[in-house]
């Protein structure tokens, strides 16, 4: 019995020390990164590079797609802007035809229709190979951009050493449910703590899919590796944003975070879809961990701490919960040390976030702790045991009445043959564009 209590005390003690040290360093570097961001006025607005915006979509709701394309059309960008909307074999083409028609006369827009679903990654590549802009901005079809996003991201890409840059993500449907409120706060923390701290060293480890800009000269050299990612001999299709970011870092480019380039994306409003999303992300993170580890010797020491904190921290936390529950079951004594340590760390994190964001609502993020402890952590263990599974877990088929074929304005099958040729026969993609 005493050994069990000792183990419980040791694991929660180790977790507390690691978490406190890691989060303190993260906050310091996050604040430093924001203070050192170059002002937009330093970039000549009259010589902005050309930008191609890539929007892959699959069975997207018409209203959501319309909002996305409308926000792109409204950009205040002074350089040349081209938009490539790639429909990845959707079954609701008749439903979104009106949205396509609304932008048919805008010379900046081009629509590419793929008869067969080839997956988000290959849909992106299809448009990238046909476009020619200096910079490429990947945007999810459920994301809307603030009017100055393209300008601010392009300004950060002004330095040739920068290969990729991401904006700050918020939840479009933040006020819909208690869960969307928590996810919105989770995104704020992920962007303004994790990504901001990594940006202090020019090595954001995942430029999130809903809004990420890439330098074409770097991107084109990596497309083959990006397209043909495999895990244990099987095609790996999700986690495209993290994988492409790591490839950029491997190629010697910097990756950046632009906190005032605001992109709003739709987040899950129910627990089931949220957990499926977390499972998919956990698998992709584990798959790319080896690539990230190979990078660490060439990066600042903080990034090593970051990887340890993100991977070892949850493991220690899970062990702390398990030993605490075992102590309760076998000795009938409450593991107060575990409870107090987790509660204290949660309170400190939420209070700090509330102060930094200037919003008292972040105190409510403490409600995410039980979800993380009893749902997300076990899910990560399951993800580690099922890494071979490449199912996106989230696609739904629209009613048959929505099925149909649009007319005239589309580049039908412009990439279909190339995508089919490059896609291994074993690949069965199911997925949706979501944030990281």
Tab-separated table of C-alpha atoms in Angstrom:
chain	number	residue	atom	x	y	z
A	1	UNK	CA	0.000	0.000	0.000
A	2	UNK	CA	2.765	2.423	0.902
A	3	UNK	CA	4.462	1.723	-2.405
A	4	UNK	CA	1.274	2.723	-4.214
A	5	UNK	CA	1.032	5.978	-2.279
A	6	UNK	CA	4.702	6.654	-2.977
A	7	UNK	CA	4.219	6.005	-6.696
A	8	UNK	CA	1.210	8.320	-6.760
A	9	UNK	CA	3.185	11.040	-5.002
A	10	UNK	CA	6.198	10.623	-7.295
A	11	UNK	CA	4.230	10.770	-10.546
A	12	UNK	CA	2.155	13.805	-9.615
A	13	UNK	CA	5.291	15.490	-8.264
A	14	UNK	CA	7.129	14.884	-11.535
A	15	UNK	CA	4.155	16.121	-13.545
A	16	UNK	CA	3.846	19.252	-11.411
A	17	UNK	CA	7.517	20.174	-11.766
A	18	UNK	CA	7.578	19.547	-15.532
A	19	UNK	CA	4.287	21.355	-16.123
A	20	UNK	CA	5.232	24.393	-14.035
A	21	UNK	CA	8.646	24.715	-15.683
A	22	UNK	CA	7.326	24.141	-19.219
A	23	UNK	CA	4.340	26.473	-18.925
A	24	UNK	CA	6.457	29.214	-17.357
A	25	UNK	CA	8.998	29.044	-20.181
A	26	UNK	CA	6.192	28.903	-22.743
A	27	UNK	CA	4.573	32.043	-21.377
A	28	UNK	CA	7.843	33.976	-21.243
A	29	UNK	CA	8.710	33.184	-24.855
A	30	UNK	CA	5.123	33.775	-26.000
A	31	UNK	CA	5.173	37.296	-24.561
A	32	UNK	CA	8.620	37.886	-26.020
A	33	UNK	CA	7.453	36.759	-29.467
A	34	UNK	CA	4.521	39.156	-29.499
A	35	UNK	CA	6.686	42.056	-28.409
A	36	UNK	CA	9.213	41.406	-31.185
A	37	UNK	CA	6.754	41.019	-34.098
A	38	UNK	CA	7.789	43.310	-36.981
A	39	UNK	CA	5.296	46.109	-37.739
A	40	UNK	CA	3.305	45.926	-40.956
A	41	UNK	CA	4.405	49.440	-41.887
A	42	UNK	CA	7.921	48.121	-42.564
A	43	UNK	CA	6.669	46.373	-45.729
A	44	UNK	CA	6.131	48.249	-49.001
A	45	UNK	CA	2.437	47.797	-49.792
A	46	UNK	CA	2.988	48.619	-53.459
A	47	UNK	CA	5.350	45.708	-54.045
A	48	UNK	CA	3.414	42.916	-52.353
A	49	UNK	CA	3.936	39.433	-53.833
A	50	UNK	CA	1.213	37.590	-55.741
A	51	UNK	CA	-0.880	35.174	-53.670
A	52	UNK	CA	-2.865	32.093	-54.672
A	53	UNK	CA	-5.584	31.057	-52.216
A	54	UNK	CA	-6.403	27.322	-52.236
A	55	UNK	CA	-9.815	26.290	-50.863
A	56	UNK	CA	-10.473	22.517	-50.900
A	57	UNK	CA	-14.053	21.583	-50.022
A	58	UNK	CA	-16.103	18.447	-49.596
A	59	UNK	CA	-19.869	18.441	-48.992
A	60	UNK	CA	-19.587	21.915	-47.471
A	61	UNK	CA	-22.816	23.669	-46.480
A	62	UNK	CA	-23.667	26.423	-49.009
A	63	UNK	CA	-23.884	29.154	-46.372
A	64	UNK	CA	-20.526	28.176	-44.889
A	65	UNK	CA	-18.787	28.048	-48.264
A	66	UNK	CA	-20.345	31.372	-49.256
A	67	UNK	CA	-19.026	33.027	-46.099
A	68	UNK	CA	-15.552	31.619	-46.750
A	69	UNK	CA	-15.362	32.802	-50.367
A	70	UNK	CA	-16.904	36.145	-49.485
A	71	UNK	CA	-14.227	36.819	-46.880
A	72	UNK	CA	-11.516	36.013	-49.443
A	73	UNK	CA	-13.105	38.242	-52.090
A	74	UNK	CA	-13.208	41.115	-49.586
A	75	UNK	CA	-9.463	41.061	-48.796
A	76	UNK	CA	-7.753	44.476	-48.858
A	77	UNK	CA	-4.624	42.958	-50.385
A	78	UNK	CA	-2.843	45.265	-52.868
A	79	UNK	CA	-0.985	42.502	-54.704
A	80	UNK	CA	-2.352	40.045	-57.270
A	81	UNK	CA	-4.809	37.587	-55.744
A	82	UNK	CA	-6.072	34.362	-57.341
A	83	UNK	CA	-8.497	31.914	-55.716
A	84	UNK	CA	-8.696	28.195	-56.566
A	85	UNK	CA	-11.760	26.431	-55.173
A	86	UNK	CA	-11.331	22.646	-55.460
A	87	UNK	CA	-14.459	20.573	-54.952
A	88	UNK	CA	-13.181	17.175	-53.869
A	89	UNK	CA	-15.913	14.932	-55.271
A	90	UNK	CA	-18.758	16.450	-53.240
A	91	UNK	CA	-22.214	14.935	-53.485
A	92	UNK	CA	-23.990	18.249	-52.931
A	93	UNK	CA	-22.807	20.084	-56.049
A	94	UNK	CA	-26.339	21.172	-56.932
A	95	UNK	CA	-26.719	22.741	-53.508
A	96	UNK	CA	-23.516	24.809	-53.790
A	97	UNK	CA	-23.971	25.713	-57.460
A	98	UNK	CA	-25.495	29.081	-56.486
A	99	UNK	CA	-22.382	29.849	-54.431
A	100	UNK	CA	-20.133	29.013	-57.389
A	101	UNK	CA	-22.314	31.109	-59.697
A	102	UNK	CA	-22.005	34.110	-57.386
A	103	UNK	CA	-18.251	34.261	-58.059
A	104	UNK	CA	-18.259	33.029	-61.662
A	105	UNK	CA	-17.800	36.537	-63.036
A	106	UNK	CA	-14.965	37.402	-60.662
A	107	UNK	CA	-11.791	36.920	-62.684
A	108	UNK	CA	-9.851	36.113	-59.516
A	109	UNK	CA	-11.803	32.898	-58.934
A	110	UNK	CA	-11.343	29.519	-60.594
A	111	UNK	CA	-13.391	26.428	-59.737
A	112	UNK	CA	-12.015	22.910	-60.138
A	113	UNK	CA	-14.412	19.979	-59.835
A	114	UNK	CA	-13.060	16.494	-59.084
A	115	UNK	CA	-15.465	13.649	-59.871
A	116	UNK	CA	-13.887	11.360	-57.300
A	117	UNK	CA	-12.932	12.132	-53.736
A	118	UNK	CA	-9.127	12.069	-53.488
A	119	UNK	CA	-8.692	13.669	-50.063
A	120	UNK	CA	-7.902	17.150	-48.834
A	121	UNK	CA	-4.154	16.885	-49.344
A	122	UNK	CA	-4.375	15.816	-52.992
A	123	UNK	CA	-7.106	18.379	-53.660
A	124	UNK	CA	-4.723	21.075	-52.418
A	125	UNK	CA	-1.875	19.753	-54.540
A	126	UNK	CA	-4.135	19.670	-57.584
A	127	UNK	CA	-4.637	23.451	-57.355
A	128	UNK	CA	-1.084	24.214	-56.276
A	129	UNK	CA	0.310	22.565	-59.412
A	130	UNK	CA	-1.929	24.749	-61.598
A	131	UNK	CA	-1.345	28.043	-59.765
A	132	UNK	CA	1.650	30.349	-60.089
A	133	UNK	CA	1.613	32.962	-57.325
A	134	UNK	CA	4.669	33.780	-55.217
A	135	UNK	CA	2.814	32.681	-52.088
A	136	UNK	CA	0.171	30.005	-51.483
A	137	UNK	CA	-2.494	30.404	-48.803
A	138	UNK	CA	-4.354	27.264	-47.755
A	139	UNK	CA	-7.811	28.026	-46.363
A	140	UNK	CA	-10.385	25.516	-45.114
A	141	UNK	CA	-13.842	25.868	-46.642
A	142	UNK	CA	-15.428	26.387	-43.207
A	143	UNK	CA	-13.120	29.303	-42.375
A	144	UNK	CA	-13.656	33.040	-42.806
A	145	UNK	CA	-10.794	35.523	-42.900
A	146	UNK	CA	-10.567	39.019	-41.468
A	147	UNK	CA	-10.201	41.569	-44.268
A	148	UNK	CA	-6.452	42.049	-43.702
A	149	UNK	CA	-5.331	38.430	-43.237
A	150	UNK	CA	-3.677	37.995	-46.652
A	151	UNK	CA	-1.853	41.320	-46.265
A	152	UNK	CA	-0.538	40.516	-42.797
A	153	UNK	CA	0.576	36.998	-43.632
A	154	UNK	CA	2.244	38.153	-46.865
A	155	UNK	CA	4.047	40.878	-44.917
A	156	UNK	CA	5.498	38.289	-42.532
A	157	UNK	CA	6.618	36.226	-45.538
A	158	UNK	CA	8.620	39.238	-46.782
A	159	UNK	CA	11.779	37.656	-45.352
A	160	UNK	CA	13.132	34.974	-47.752
A	161	UNK	CA	14.024	32.721	-44.821
A	162	UNK	CA	10.356	32.352	-43.844
A	163	UNK	CA	8.774	29.334	-45.530
A	164	UNK	CA	5.373	29.366	-43.830
A	165	UNK	CA	3.188	31.502	-41.566
A	166	UNK	CA	-0.122	30.929	-39.819
A	167	UNK	CA	-2.743	33.267	-38.426
A	168	UNK	CA	-4.633	33.347	-35.146
A	169	UNK	CA	-7.643	31.023	-35.002
A	170	UNK	CA	-10.966	31.700	-33.320
A	171	UNK	CA	-14.233	29.751	-33.317
A	172	UNK	CA	-16.879	31.120	-35.668
A	173	UNK	CA	-19.617	29.426	-33.632
A	174	UNK	CA	-18.127	30.237	-30.228
A	175	UNK	CA	-21.438	31.137	-28.582
A	176	UNK	CA	-23.366	28.098	-29.804
A	177	UNK	CA	-22.732	25.614	-26.974
A	178	UNK	CA	-20.673	25.218	-23.823
A	179	UNK	CA	-18.256	23.061	-25.809
A	180	UNK	CA	-17.650	25.638	-28.554
A	181	UNK	CA	-16.853	28.207	-25.852
A	182	UNK	CA	-14.269	25.872	-24.372
A	183	UNK	CA	-12.773	25.090	-27.793
A	184	UNK	CA	-12.495	28.790	-28.601
A	185	UNK	CA	-10.492	29.297	-25.415
A	186	UNK	CA	-8.446	26.196	-26.216
A	187	UNK	CA	-7.564	27.738	-29.595
A	188	UNK	CA	-6.567	31.012	-27.944
A	189	UNK	CA	-4.216	29.164	-25.621
A	190	UNK	CA	-2.795	27.019	-28.436
A	191	UNK	CA	-2.093	30.092	-30.568
A	192	UNK	CA	-1.043	32.676	-27.988
A	193	UNK	CA	0.979	30.340	-25.803
A	194	UNK	CA	2.221	27.318	-27.759
A	195	UNK	CA	2.558	28.776	-31.280
A	196	UNK	CA	3.662	32.187	-30.052
A	197	UNK	CA	6.427	30.666	-27.925
A	198	UNK	CA	7.626	28.490	-30.802
A	199	UNK	CA	7.599	31.551	-33.078
A	200	UNK	CA	10.223	33.167	-30.838
A	201	UNK	CA	12.643	30.735	-32.470
A	202	UNK	CA	11.127	30.749	-35.962
A	203	UNK	CA	9.926	27.175	-35.591
A	204	UNK	CA	6.153	26.930	-35.245
A	205	UNK	CA	5.746	23.155	-35.290
A	206	UNK	CA	2.296	23.116	-36.889
A	207	UNK	CA	0.970	25.896	-39.128
A	208	UNK	CA	-2.721	25.158	-38.727
A	209	UNK	CA	-4.688	24.040	-41.781
A	210	UNK	CA	-7.546	26.585	-41.718
A	211	UNK	CA	-5.220	29.491	-42.467
A	212	UNK	CA	-1.575	28.881	-43.410
A	213	UNK	CA	0.568	30.613	-46.036
A	214	UNK	CA	3.571	29.033	-47.789
A	215	UNK	CA	6.360	30.261	-50.039
A	216	UNK	CA	5.833	28.661	-53.451
A	217	UNK	CA	9.527	28.125	-54.178
A	218	UNK	CA	9.809	26.093	-50.975
A	219	UNK	CA	6.426	24.412	-51.303
A	220	UNK	CA	6.922	23.084	-54.814
A	221	UNK	CA	10.194	21.436	-53.835
A	222	UNK	CA	8.363	19.556	-51.071
A	223	UNK	CA	5.161	18.578	-52.880
A	224	UNK	CA	6.237	15.032	-53.703
A	225	UNK	CA	7.148	14.315	-50.072
A	226	UNK	CA	3.974	16.027	-48.915
A	227	UNK	CA	1.786	14.018	-51.278
A	228	UNK	CA	3.306	10.606	-50.640
A	229	UNK	CA	3.448	10.429	-46.861
A	230	UNK	CA	3.269	6.859	-45.600
A	231	UNK	CA	3.097	5.290	-42.168
A	232	UNK	CA	4.125	1.646	-41.831
A	233	UNK	CA	3.676	1.215	-45.556
A	234	UNK	CA	0.185	2.699	-45.629
A	235	UNK	CA	-0.796	6.127	-47.028
A	236	UNK	CA	-1.159	8.804	-44.351
A	237	UNK	CA	-3.603	11.467	-45.457
A	238	UNK	CA	-4.692	13.458	-42.410
A	239	UNK	CA	-2.443	15.718	-40.370
A	240	UNK	CA	-1.397	17.482	-43.572
A	241	UNK	CA	-0.738	20.799	-41.849
A	242	UNK	CA	1.683	19.415	-39.252
A	243	UNK	CA	3.496	17.238	-41.794
A	244	UNK	CA	3.973	20.076	-44.280
A	245	UNK	CA	5.212	22.382	-41.531
A	246	UNK	CA	7.821	19.872	-40.414
A	247	UNK	CA	8.927	19.380	-44.017
A	248	UNK	CA	9.423	23.158	-44.253
A	249	UNK	CA	11.551	23.163	-41.113
A	250	UNK	CA	13.563	20.186	-42.383
A	251	UNK	CA	14.275	22.141	-45.570
A	252	UNK	CA	15.807	24.913	-43.462
A	253	UNK	CA	12.972	27.474	-43.588
A	254	UNK	CA	11.483	29.341	-40.663
A	255	UNK	CA	7.809	29.018	-39.772
A	256	UNK	CA	6.004	31.927	-38.128
A	257	UNK	CA	2.852	32.883	-36.218
A	258	UNK	CA	1.038	36.167	-36.947
A	259	UNK	CA	-1.236	36.881	-33.949
A	260	UNK	CA	-3.231	39.698	-35.552
A	261	UNK	CA	-4.146	37.775	-38.729
A	262	UNK	CA	-7.524	36.523	-37.526
A	263	UNK	CA	-9.225	33.504	-39.088
A	264	UNK	CA	-12.539	32.186	-37.762
A	265	UNK	CA	-13.283	28.504	-38.261
A	266	UNK	CA	-16.246	26.299	-37.427
A	267	UNK	CA	-15.542	23.975	-34.485
A	268	UNK	CA	-17.421	20.880	-33.248
A	269	UNK	CA	-20.450	21.765	-31.147
A	270	UNK	CA	-20.991	18.254	-29.780
A	271	UNK	CA	-18.719	16.026	-27.744
A	272	UNK	CA	-18.706	13.092	-30.201
A	273	UNK	CA	-17.329	15.031	-33.219
A	274	UNK	CA	-14.883	16.850	-30.932
A	275	UNK	CA	-13.439	13.591	-29.615
A	276	UNK	CA	-13.186	12.127	-33.126
A	277	UNK	CA	-11.273	15.256	-34.149
A	278	UNK	CA	-8.957	14.879	-31.153
A	279	UNK	CA	-8.347	11.225	-32.029
A	280	UNK	CA	-7.381	12.143	-35.589
A	281	UNK	CA	-5.052	14.903	-34.384
A	282	UNK	CA	-3.429	12.625	-31.803
A	283	UNK	CA	-2.650	10.025	-34.447
A	284	UNK	CA	-1.131	12.593	-36.792
A	285	UNK	CA	0.948	14.086	-33.962
A	286	UNK	CA	2.338	10.698	-32.984
A	287	UNK	CA	3.114	9.872	-36.616
A	288	UNK	CA	5.132	13.039	-37.114
A	289	UNK	CA	6.904	12.903	-33.754
A	290	UNK	CA	9.912	11.096	-35.219
A	291	UNK	CA	10.373	13.790	-37.871
A	292	UNK	CA	10.133	16.452	-35.175
A	293	UNK	CA	12.726	14.697	-33.009
A	294	UNK	CA	15.193	14.664	-35.898
A	295	UNK	CA	14.828	18.427	-36.135
A	296	UNK	CA	15.540	19.216	-32.496
A	297	UNK	CA	19.365	19.153	-32.643
A	298	UNK	CA	19.188	21.975	-35.195
A	299	UNK	CA	16.710	24.111	-33.220
A	300	UNK	CA	16.769	26.109	-30.004
A	301	UNK	CA	16.792	24.125	-26.759
A	302	UNK	CA	13.351	25.439	-25.843
A	303	UNK	CA	11.860	23.380	-28.685
A	304	UNK	CA	13.240	20.234	-27.018
A	305	UNK	CA	11.497	21.276	-23.805
A	306	UNK	CA	8.368	21.940	-25.855
A	307	UNK	CA	8.351	18.429	-27.330
A	308	UNK	CA	9.029	16.877	-23.914
A	309	UNK	CA	6.295	18.966	-22.315
A	310	UNK	CA	3.723	18.078	-24.949
A	311	UNK	CA	4.491	14.358	-25.008
A	312	UNK	CA	5.805	13.435	-21.571
A	313	UNK	CA	3.453	15.814	-19.727
A	314	UNK	CA	0.225	14.009	-20.723
A	315	UNK	CA	1.873	10.650	-19.979
A	316	UNK	CA	2.790	11.729	-16.439
A	317	UNK	CA	-0.664	13.194	-15.967
A	318	UNK	CA	-2.301	9.925	-17.066
A	319	UNK	CA	-0.058	7.944	-14.708
A	320	UNK	CA	-0.915	10.344	-11.895
A	321	UNK	CA	-4.632	9.781	-12.450
A	322	UNK	CA	-4.196	6.000	-12.628
A	323	UNK	CA	-2.088	5.758	-9.474
A	324	UNK	CA	-4.430	8.150	-7.690
A	325	UNK	CA	-7.458	6.037	-8.566
A	326	UNK	CA	-5.578	2.883	-7.584
A	327	UNK	CA	-4.706	4.479	-4.230
A	328	UNK	CA	-8.367	5.336	-3.664
A	329	UNK	CA	-9.525	1.822	-4.586
A	330	UNK	CA	-6.978	-0.146	-2.577
A	331	UNK	CA	-6.249	2.022	0.458
A	332	UNK	CA	-9.575	3.896	0.653
A	333	UNK	CA	-7.621	7.117	1.100
A	334	UNK	CA	-8.262	10.148	-1.064
A	335	UNK	CA	-5.205	11.149	-3.198
A	336	UNK	CA	-5.312	14.748	-2.033
A	337	UNK	CA	-1.892	15.598	-3.411
A	338	UNK	CA	-2.994	14.641	-6.921
A	339	UNK	CA	-6.244	16.577	-6.609
A	340	UNK	CA	-4.600	19.690	-5.162
A	341	UNK	CA	-1.739	19.683	-7.695
A	342	UNK	CA	-4.012	19.366	-10.741
A	343	UNK	CA	-6.481	21.915	-9.367
A	344	UNK	CA	-3.697	24.405	-8.581
A	345	UNK	CA	-2.087	24.102	-12.018
A	346	UNK	CA	-5.485	24.478	-13.680
A	347	UNK	CA	-6.310	27.572	-11.626
A	348	UNK	CA	-2.934	29.167	-12.365
A	349	UNK	CA	-3.222	28.541	-16.094
A	350	UNK	CA	-6.781	29.851	-16.317
A	351	UNK	CA	-6.025	32.911	-14.208
A	352	UNK	CA	-2.944	33.759	-16.252
A	353	UNK	CA	-4.900	33.378	-19.503
A	354	UNK	CA	-7.698	35.594	-18.155
A	355	UNK	CA	-5.175	38.303	-17.275
A	356	UNK	CA	-3.297	38.097	-20.589
A	357	UNK	CA	-6.451	38.026	-22.694
A	358	UNK	CA	-8.206	40.583	-20.517
A	359	UNK	CA	-11.300	38.342	-20.423
A	360	UNK	CA	-12.699	36.797	-17.261
A	361	UNK	CA	-14.314	34.009	-19.313
A	362	UNK	CA	-10.982	32.170	-19.359
A	363	UNK	CA	-11.539	31.214	-15.735
A	364	UNK	CA	-14.242	28.935	-17.117
A	365	UNK	CA	-11.632	26.987	-19.060
A	366	UNK	CA	-11.179	25.007	-15.851
A	367	UNK	CA	-14.209	23.018	-17.043
A	368	UNK	CA	-12.003	21.578	-19.794
A	369	UNK	CA	-9.827	19.792	-17.212
A	370	UNK	CA	-12.226	16.879	-16.506
A	371	UNK	CA	-12.782	16.461	-20.275
A	372	UNK	CA	-9.020	16.281	-20.752
A	373	UNK	CA	-8.458	13.916	-17.824
A	374	UNK	CA	-11.204	11.390	-18.434
A	375	UNK	CA	-11.849	11.611	-22.199
A	376	UNK	CA	-8.958	13.139	-24.171
A	377	UNK	CA	-6.119	11.390	-22.314
A	378	UNK	CA	-7.614	7.877	-22.742
A	379	UNK	CA	-8.266	8.809	-26.366
A	380	UNK	CA	-4.571	9.564	-26.867
A	381	UNK	CA	-3.672	6.160	-25.497
A	382	UNK	CA	-6.121	4.607	-27.958
A	383	UNK	CA	-4.628	6.709	-30.769
A	384	UNK	CA	-1.158	5.407	-29.937
A	385	UNK	CA	-2.455	1.843	-30.155
A	386	UNK	CA	-4.240	2.414	-33.491
A	387	UNK	CA	-1.738	4.488	-35.465
A	388	UNK	CA	-2.346	2.432	-38.603
A	389	UNK	CA	-5.915	3.728	-38.859
A	390	UNK	CA	-6.150	6.570	-41.414
A	391	UNK	CA	-9.913	7.072	-41.268
A	392	UNK	CA	-10.935	10.721	-40.872
A	393	UNK	CA	-13.966	9.514	-38.860
A	394	UNK	CA	-16.049	12.564	-39.642
A	395	UNK	CA	-17.513	12.616	-43.124
A	396	UNK	CA	-21.205	12.388	-43.729
A	397	UNK	CA	-23.083	11.805	-46.966
A	398	UNK	CA	-25.693	14.436	-47.889
A	399	UNK	CA	-29.227	13.456	-48.886
A	400	UNK	CA	-29.611	12.130	-52.419
A	401	UNK	CA	-31.818	15.104	-53.319
A	402	UNK	CA	-28.773	17.357	-53.064
A	403	UNK	CA	-26.768	15.405	-55.579
A	404	UNK	CA	-26.255	16.855	-59.023
A	405	UNK	CA	-23.774	18.421	-61.423
A	406	UNK	CA	-23.027	22.138	-61.802
A	407	UNK	CA	-22.739	23.805	-65.170
A	408	UNK	CA	-20.390	25.869	-67.340
A	409	UNK	CA	-18.168	27.767	-64.930
A	410	UNK	CA	-16.026	24.887	-63.699
A	411	UNK	CA	-12.757	23.289	-64.694
A	412	UNK	CA	-14.204	19.793	-64.512
A	413	UNK	CA	-11.709	16.999	-63.824
A	414	UNK	CA	-8.777	19.388	-64.275
A	415	UNK	CA	-6.756	17.282	-61.828
A	416	UNK	CA	-8.743	14.083	-61.747
A	417	UNK	CA	-6.436	11.918	-63.810
A	418	UNK	CA	-3.303	13.161	-62.087
A	419	UNK	CA	-4.831	12.674	-58.662
A	420	UNK	CA	-6.050	9.197	-59.518
A	421	UNK	CA	-2.648	8.226	-60.886
A	422	UNK	CA	-0.803	9.428	-57.815
A	423	UNK	CA	-3.251	7.981	-55.322
A	424	UNK	CA	-2.351	4.446	-54.166
A	425	UNK	CA	-5.188	1.994	-54.667
A	426	UNK	CA	-5.245	1.123	-50.976
A	427	UNK	CA	-6.072	4.673	-49.942
A	428	UNK	CA	-9.594	5.176	-48.670
A	429	UNK	CA	-9.948	8.805	-47.591
A	430	UNK	CA	-12.722	10.116	-45.411
A	431	UNK	CA	-12.386	13.539	-43.904
A	432	UNK	CA	-13.237	17.160	-43.569
A	433	UNK	CA	-11.245	20.380	-43.396
A	434	UNK	CA	-10.722	21.195	-39.740
A	435	UNK	CA	-8.300	23.138	-37.623
A	436	UNK	CA	-5.258	21.966	-35.716
